Amino acid sequence: MRIATWNVNSVTARLPRLLAWLEKSGTDVLCLQELKCSAESFPAEPLRELGYEAAVNADGRWNGVAVVSRVGLDEVVTGLPGQPGYLGEAPEPRAVAATCGPVRLWSVYVPNGREVGHDHYAYKLEWLEALRAAAADDTAAARPFAVLGDYNIAPTDEDVFDPAAFAGLTHVTAPEREALAGLRALGLSDVVPRPLKYDRPYTYWDYRELRFPHNKGMRIDLVYGNEPFATAVEDAYVDREERKGKGASDHAPVVVDLEV
DNA sequence: ATGCCTCTTAGGAAGAGA
């Protein structure tokens, strides 16, 4: 069984690539983030023609997440139980869960944080705590379970191209990394993919400054799986080929093959 | 070639992303 997670930076703008990649890669379940579409404008029909059904959480602005599956889609939960809103506003569409055949998956888009000390940074940490609390039961269950998505955190200094360039910035701070440690303490482990080229499995490269050709990237799209999930992993890799060319997202898909 | 940012809303310019 092949599953994947991909921040597509607009599912509408990425639709031709998305459909082609699903067919080419043979992915059974894909977790999507940053849809940037409304629930009504999500491209459910072209996906259905390829044999996929979708659980979508979107509001027509930024954010938006989905689980797209051709192996079943049950027990859908839209939104993160107990998730905070930003500055007291309504919760944003940053989480959706579904059971797809033998595995249970969450697709999450963790808030960016913007700057250390910003209200959005506090929101990011609150959001991660809500995620930790909400993931406990599925993590402890016997069924393979994983939280996949754009965490907007590089777990270690090895996961950014130049730690010095990120000093004092979000994505690498101790509180953010401690939030990841909190998830691991539940019983989730970081399923680290292999890179298809070079030595580090970056998943994101800024559009600017030739970051991709120079391989100045970050690993911020993560797969955190419980023990039954981690044991079932046969292979995991970053499909950096999908970052190439015109009309690419700034993130590449992370692919995980499971023996289930 | 992997190539100098892209997407959205809105109706021109600006915010968000990380």
Short mmCIF file of C-alpha atoms (C1' of nucleotides) in Angstrom, two decimals:
data_model
loop_
_atom_site.label_atom_id
_atom_site.label_comp_id
_atom_site.label_asym_id
_atom_site.label_seq_id
_atom_site.Cartn_x
_atom_site.Cartn_y
_atom_site.Cartn_z
CA MET A 1 0.00 0.00 0.00
CA ARG A 2 1.41 3.36 -1.02
CA ILE A 3 0.51 6.50 0.92
CA ALA A 4 1.85 10.01 0.58
CA THR A 5 1.61 13.57 1.87
CA TRP A 6 1.96 16.67 -0.29
CA ASN A 7 1.52 20.39 0.32
CA VAL A 8 0.30 21.36 -3.15
CA ASN A 9 0.10 25.16 -2.64
CA SER A 10 -3.33 25.43 -4.31
CA VAL A 11 -5.05 22.27 -5.47
CA THR A 12 -6.60 24.26 -8.30
CA ALA A 13 -3.31 25.53 -9.67
CA ARG A 14 -1.76 22.09 -9.18
CA LEU A 15 -4.60 19.99 -10.59
CA PRO A 16 -2.91 18.81 -13.82
CA ARG A 17 0.23 17.85 -11.91
CA LEU A 18 -1.80 16.27 -9.11
CA LEU A 19 -3.78 14.02 -11.43
CA ALA A 20 -0.70 13.04 -13.43
CA TRP A 21 1.28 12.32 -10.27
CA LEU A 22 -1.45 10.13 -8.77
CA GLU A 23 -1.55 8.00 -11.91
CA LYS A 24 2.21 7.87 -12.33
CA SER A 25 3.04 7.11 -8.71
CA GLY A 26 0.29 4.60 -8.05
CA THR A 27 -0.49 6.22 -4.72
CA ASP A 28 -3.41 4.66 -2.84
CA VAL A 29 -3.94 7.39 -0.26
CA LEU A 30 -2.73 10.99 -0.51
CA CYS A 31 -2.86 13.57 2.26
CA LEU A 32 -3.04 17.10 0.84
CA GLN A 33 -2.38 20.46 2.45
CA GLU A 34 -2.73 24.12 1.47
CA LEU A 35 -5.65 23.50 -0.86
CA LYS A 36 -6.49 27.22 -1.13
CA CYS A 37 -9.98 26.34 -2.35
CA SER A 38 -13.51 26.18 -1.02
CA ALA A 39 -15.20 22.88 -0.27
CA GLU A 40 -17.36 23.43 -3.37
CA SER A 41 -14.43 24.13 -5.69
CA PHE A 42 -12.41 21.10 -4.60
CA PRO A 43 -11.81 18.98 -7.75
CA ALA A 44 -13.72 15.94 -6.51
CA GLU A 45 -14.98 14.92 -9.96
CA PRO A 46 -11.64 14.56 -11.80
CA LEU A 47 -10.33 12.64 -8.80
CA ARG A 48 -13.38 10.38 -8.82
CA GLU A 49 -12.73 9.63 -12.49
CA LEU A 50 -9.34 8.28 -11.42
CA GLY A 51 -11.00 6.15 -8.76
CA TYR A 52 -10.38 8.32 -5.70
CA GLU A 53 -12.81 9.66 -3.15
CA ALA A 54 -11.92 12.56 -0.89
CA ALA A 55 -12.52 13.88 2.61
CA VAL A 56 -12.09 17.64 2.44
CA ASN A 57 -11.78 20.39 5.03
CA ALA A 58 -11.60 23.75 3.26
CA ASP A 59 -13.03 27.23 3.59
CA GLY A 60 -12.07 29.00 0.39
CA ARG A 61 -9.13 30.93 1.75
CA TRP A 62 -5.64 29.84 2.66
CA ASN A 63 -5.12 26.51 4.35
CA GLY A 64 -7.37 23.59 3.48
CA VAL A 65 -6.59 19.88 3.83
CA ALA A 66 -7.85 16.62 2.37
CA VAL A 67 -7.43 12.86 2.40
CA VAL A 68 -7.77 11.33 -1.06
CA SER A 69 -8.16 7.56 -1.20
CA ARG A 70 -8.85 4.71 -3.61
CA VAL A 71 -8.86 2.07 -0.87
CA GLY A 72 -11.77 3.28 1.24
CA LEU A 73 -12.64 6.39 3.21
CA ASP A 74 -14.40 5.88 6.53
CA GLU A 75 -14.65 7.41 10.00
CA VAL A 76 -13.99 10.87 8.60
CA VAL A 77 -13.29 13.56 11.20
CA THR A 78 -13.23 17.13 9.95
CA GLY A 79 -11.12 19.45 12.06
CA LEU A 80 -8.94 18.81 15.06
CA PRO A 81 -10.92 18.19 18.26
CA GLY A 82 -10.16 21.05 20.63
CA GLN A 83 -8.18 23.03 18.12
CA PRO A 84 -7.74 26.75 18.83
CA GLY A 85 -8.61 29.54 16.41
CA TYR A 86 -6.19 32.33 15.60
CA LEU A 87 -6.80 35.40 17.78
CA GLY A 88 -10.11 34.01 18.92
CA GLU A 89 -11.43 33.55 15.42
CA ALA A 90 -13.14 30.39 14.18
CA PRO A 91 -10.88 27.33 13.83
CA GLU A 92 -9.15 27.14 10.46
CA PRO A 93 -9.32 24.09 8.17
CA ARG A 94 -6.01 22.51 9.12
CA ALA A 95 -6.90 18.90 9.89
CA VAL A 96 -8.96 16.05 8.51
CA ALA A 97 -8.82 12.36 9.41
CA ALA A 98 -10.00 9.20 7.71
CA THR A 99 -9.64 5.45 7.85
CA CYS A 100 -8.42 4.08 4.54
CA GLY A 101 -8.52 0.31 4.46
CA PRO A 102 -6.26 -0.97 7.24
CA VAL A 103 -4.76 2.39 8.27
CA ARG A 104 -5.99 5.51 9.97
CA LEU A 105 -4.47 8.80 8.80
CA TRP A 106 -4.61 12.47 9.63
CA SER A 107 -3.70 15.15 7.13
CA VAL A 108 -2.53 18.25 8.98
CA TYR A 109 -1.32 21.73 8.10
CA VAL A 110 0.35 23.19 11.17
CA PRO A 111 0.24 27.02 11.42
CA ASN A 112 3.35 28.75 10.10
CA GLY A 113 4.08 30.93 13.13
CA ARG A 114 5.39 33.86 11.06
CA GLU A 115 7.88 35.24 13.63
CA VAL A 116 9.04 34.17 17.05
CA GLY A 117 6.98 36.13 19.56
CA HIS A 118 4.20 36.84 17.05
CA ASP A 119 0.64 35.95 17.99
CA HIS A 120 0.77 33.42 15.19
CA TYR A 121 3.75 31.71 16.84
CA ALA A 122 1.80 31.30 20.08
CA TYR A 123 -1.11 30.00 18.01
CA LYS A 124 1.21 27.48 16.36
CA LEU A 125 2.30 26.09 19.73
CA GLU A 126 -1.29 25.96 20.99
CA TRP A 127 -2.32 24.17 17.85
CA LEU A 128 0.43 21.59 18.27
CA GLU A 129 -0.67 20.94 21.85
CA ALA A 130 -4.22 20.36 20.64
CA LEU A 131 -2.82 17.94 18.07
CA ARG A 132 -0.90 16.06 20.74
CA ALA A 133 -3.95 15.71 22.93
CA ALA A 134 -6.18 14.66 20.04
CA ALA A 135 -3.74 12.07 18.66
CA ALA A 136 -3.30 10.12 21.88
CA ASP A 137 -6.08 7.57 21.46
CA ASP A 138 -5.35 6.64 17.84
CA THR A 139 -1.64 6.41 18.66
CA ALA A 140 -2.27 3.93 21.45
CA ALA A 141 -4.57 1.74 19.35
CA ALA A 142 -3.39 -1.46 17.65
CA ARG A 143 -4.28 -0.18 14.17
CA PRO A 144 -1.56 1.45 12.05
CA PHE A 145 -1.95 5.20 12.47
CA ALA A 146 -0.02 8.22 11.26
CA VAL A 147 -0.24 11.99 11.29
CA LEU A 148 1.06 13.23 7.95
CA GLY A 149 1.44 16.75 6.71
CA ASP A 150 3.18 20.07 6.65
CA TYR A 151 4.35 20.53 10.24
CA ASN A 152 6.22 23.77 9.51
CA ILE A 153 8.99 22.52 11.83
CA ALA A 154 12.40 21.15 10.92
CA PRO A 155 12.98 18.44 13.56
CA THR A 156 16.78 18.91 13.75
CA ASP A 157 19.49 21.22 12.44
CA GLU A 158 20.25 18.52 9.87
CA ASP A 159 16.85 19.24 8.37
CA VAL A 160 17.70 22.74 7.13
CA PHE A 161 20.34 23.64 4.56
CA ASP A 162 22.07 26.13 6.84
CA PRO A 163 21.19 26.30 10.55
CA ALA A 164 22.91 29.68 10.85
CA ALA A 165 20.54 31.11 8.25
CA PHE A 166 17.61 30.18 10.48
CA ALA A 167 18.92 31.52 13.77
CA GLY A 168 16.11 33.29 15.58
CA LEU A 169 13.50 32.26 13.03
CA THR A 170 10.48 30.03 13.32
CA HIS A 171 10.57 26.37 12.24
CA VAL A 172 13.74 25.58 14.20
CA THR A 173 13.11 26.91 17.73
CA ALA A 174 13.29 24.79 20.87
CA PRO A 175 9.58 25.13 21.74
CA GLU A 176 8.56 23.97 18.27
CA ARG A 177 10.92 21.01 18.43
CA GLU A 178 9.69 20.22 21.94
CA ALA A 179 6.20 20.02 20.53
CA LEU A 180 7.43 17.34 18.13
CA ALA A 181 9.07 15.56 21.06
CA GLY A 182 5.70 15.62 22.79
CA LEU A 183 4.19 13.78 19.85
CA ARG A 184 6.98 11.22 19.94
CA ALA A 185 6.39 10.76 23.66
CA LEU A 186 2.87 9.59 22.84
CA GLY A 187 4.34 6.74 20.84
CA LEU A 188 4.67 8.30 17.40
CA SER A 189 7.95 8.08 15.53
CA ASP A 190 9.39 10.16 12.72
CA VAL A 191 9.35 8.08 9.53
CA VAL A 192 12.34 9.72 7.84
CA PRO A 193 12.26 9.36 4.06
CA ARG A 194 15.31 8.80 1.90
CA PRO A 195 16.29 11.49 -0.59
CA LEU A 196 16.29 10.56 -4.27
CA LYS A 197 19.37 12.74 -4.74
CA TYR A 198 21.94 14.43 -2.48
CA ASP A 199 22.30 13.49 1.16
CA ARG A 200 19.27 14.96 2.93
CA PRO A 201 15.56 14.36 2.46
CA TYR A 202 14.39 17.95 2.13
CA THR A 203 10.72 18.36 1.31
CA TYR A 204 10.47 22.12 0.77
CA TRP A 205 12.52 24.60 -1.24
CA ASP A 206 11.57 28.28 -1.43
CA TYR A 207 10.62 29.46 -4.90
CA ARG A 208 13.11 32.32 -4.60
CA GLU A 209 16.86 32.56 -5.01
CA LEU A 210 17.32 29.32 -6.93
CA ARG A 211 16.80 27.39 -3.74
CA PHE A 212 15.83 24.19 -5.51
CA PRO A 213 18.64 24.07 -8.08
CA HIS A 214 21.06 24.77 -5.23
CA ASN A 215 19.31 22.24 -3.01
CA LYS A 216 18.82 24.77 -0.21
CA GLY A 217 15.81 23.10 1.34
CA MET A 218 14.14 22.10 4.56
CA ARG A 219 12.49 18.93 5.82
CA ILE A 220 9.20 20.16 7.25
CA ASP A 221 6.70 17.72 5.75
CA LEU A 222 6.66 14.83 8.18
CA VAL A 223 5.14 11.42 8.72
CA TYR A 224 4.65 10.57 12.38
CA GLY A 225 3.44 6.99 12.80
CA ASN A 226 2.57 4.80 15.73
CA GLU A 227 4.42 1.54 16.35
CA PRO A 228 2.18 -0.66 14.16
CA PHE A 229 2.57 1.88 11.36
CA ALA A 230 6.35 2.24 11.72
CA THR A 231 6.78 -1.53 11.74
CA ALA A 232 4.86 -1.80 8.47
CA VAL A 233 7.05 0.73 6.61
CA GLU A 234 8.90 -0.90 3.71
CA ASP A 235 10.25 2.24 2.10
CA ALA A 236 9.90 6.01 2.30
CA TYR A 237 11.28 8.70 0.00
CA VAL A 238 10.87 12.30 -1.13
CA ASP A 239 9.77 12.54 -4.75
CA ARG A 240 11.93 15.55 -5.58
CA GLU A 241 11.21 15.08 -9.28
CA GLU A 242 7.83 16.67 -8.60
CA ARG A 243 9.52 19.90 -7.47
CA LYS A 244 11.03 20.38 -10.93
CA GLY A 245 9.75 22.35 -13.85
CA LYS A 246 7.04 24.90 -14.47
CA GLY A 247 3.97 24.87 -12.28
CA ALA A 248 5.54 22.98 -9.37
CA SER A 249 4.51 23.36 -5.75
CA ASP A 250 7.26 24.57 -3.45
CA HIS A 251 6.88 21.25 -1.57
CA ALA A 252 7.60 17.75 -2.87
CA PRO A 253 5.51 14.69 -2.00
CA VAL A 254 6.71 12.34 0.74
CA VAL A 255 5.88 8.75 -0.23
CA VAL A 256 5.60 5.83 2.19
CA ASP A 257 5.19 2.19 1.18
CA LEU A 258 3.53 -0.03 3.77
CA GLU A 259 3.29 -3.79 4.10
CA VAL A 260 -0.25 -4.06 5.38
"C1'" DA B 1 19.42 21.55 -17.31
"C1'" DT B 2 16.67 21.62 -11.48
"C1'" DG B 3 16.85 28.11 -13.19
"C1'" DC B 4 16.33 33.66 -10.34
"C1'" DC B 5 8.68 33.28 -6.53
"C1'" DT B 6 3.88 31.83 -6.64
"C1'" DC B 7 -0.66 31.83 -5.18
"C1'" DT B 8 -4.98 34.09 -3.85
"C1'" DT B 9 -8.56 37.73 -3.69
"C1'" DA B 10 -9.98 41.41 -6.02
"C1'" DG B 11 -10.62 44.34 -9.55
"C1'" DG B 12 -4.88 47.17 -8.12
"C1'" DA B 13 -2.26 45.93 -4.74
"C1'" DA B 14 -1.10 43.24 -1.04
"C1'" DG B 15 -0.93 39.38 2.24
"C1'" DA B 16 0.76 34.77 3.04
"C1'" DG B 17 4.09 31.48 2.71
"C1'" DA B 18 8.79 29.69 5.61
#
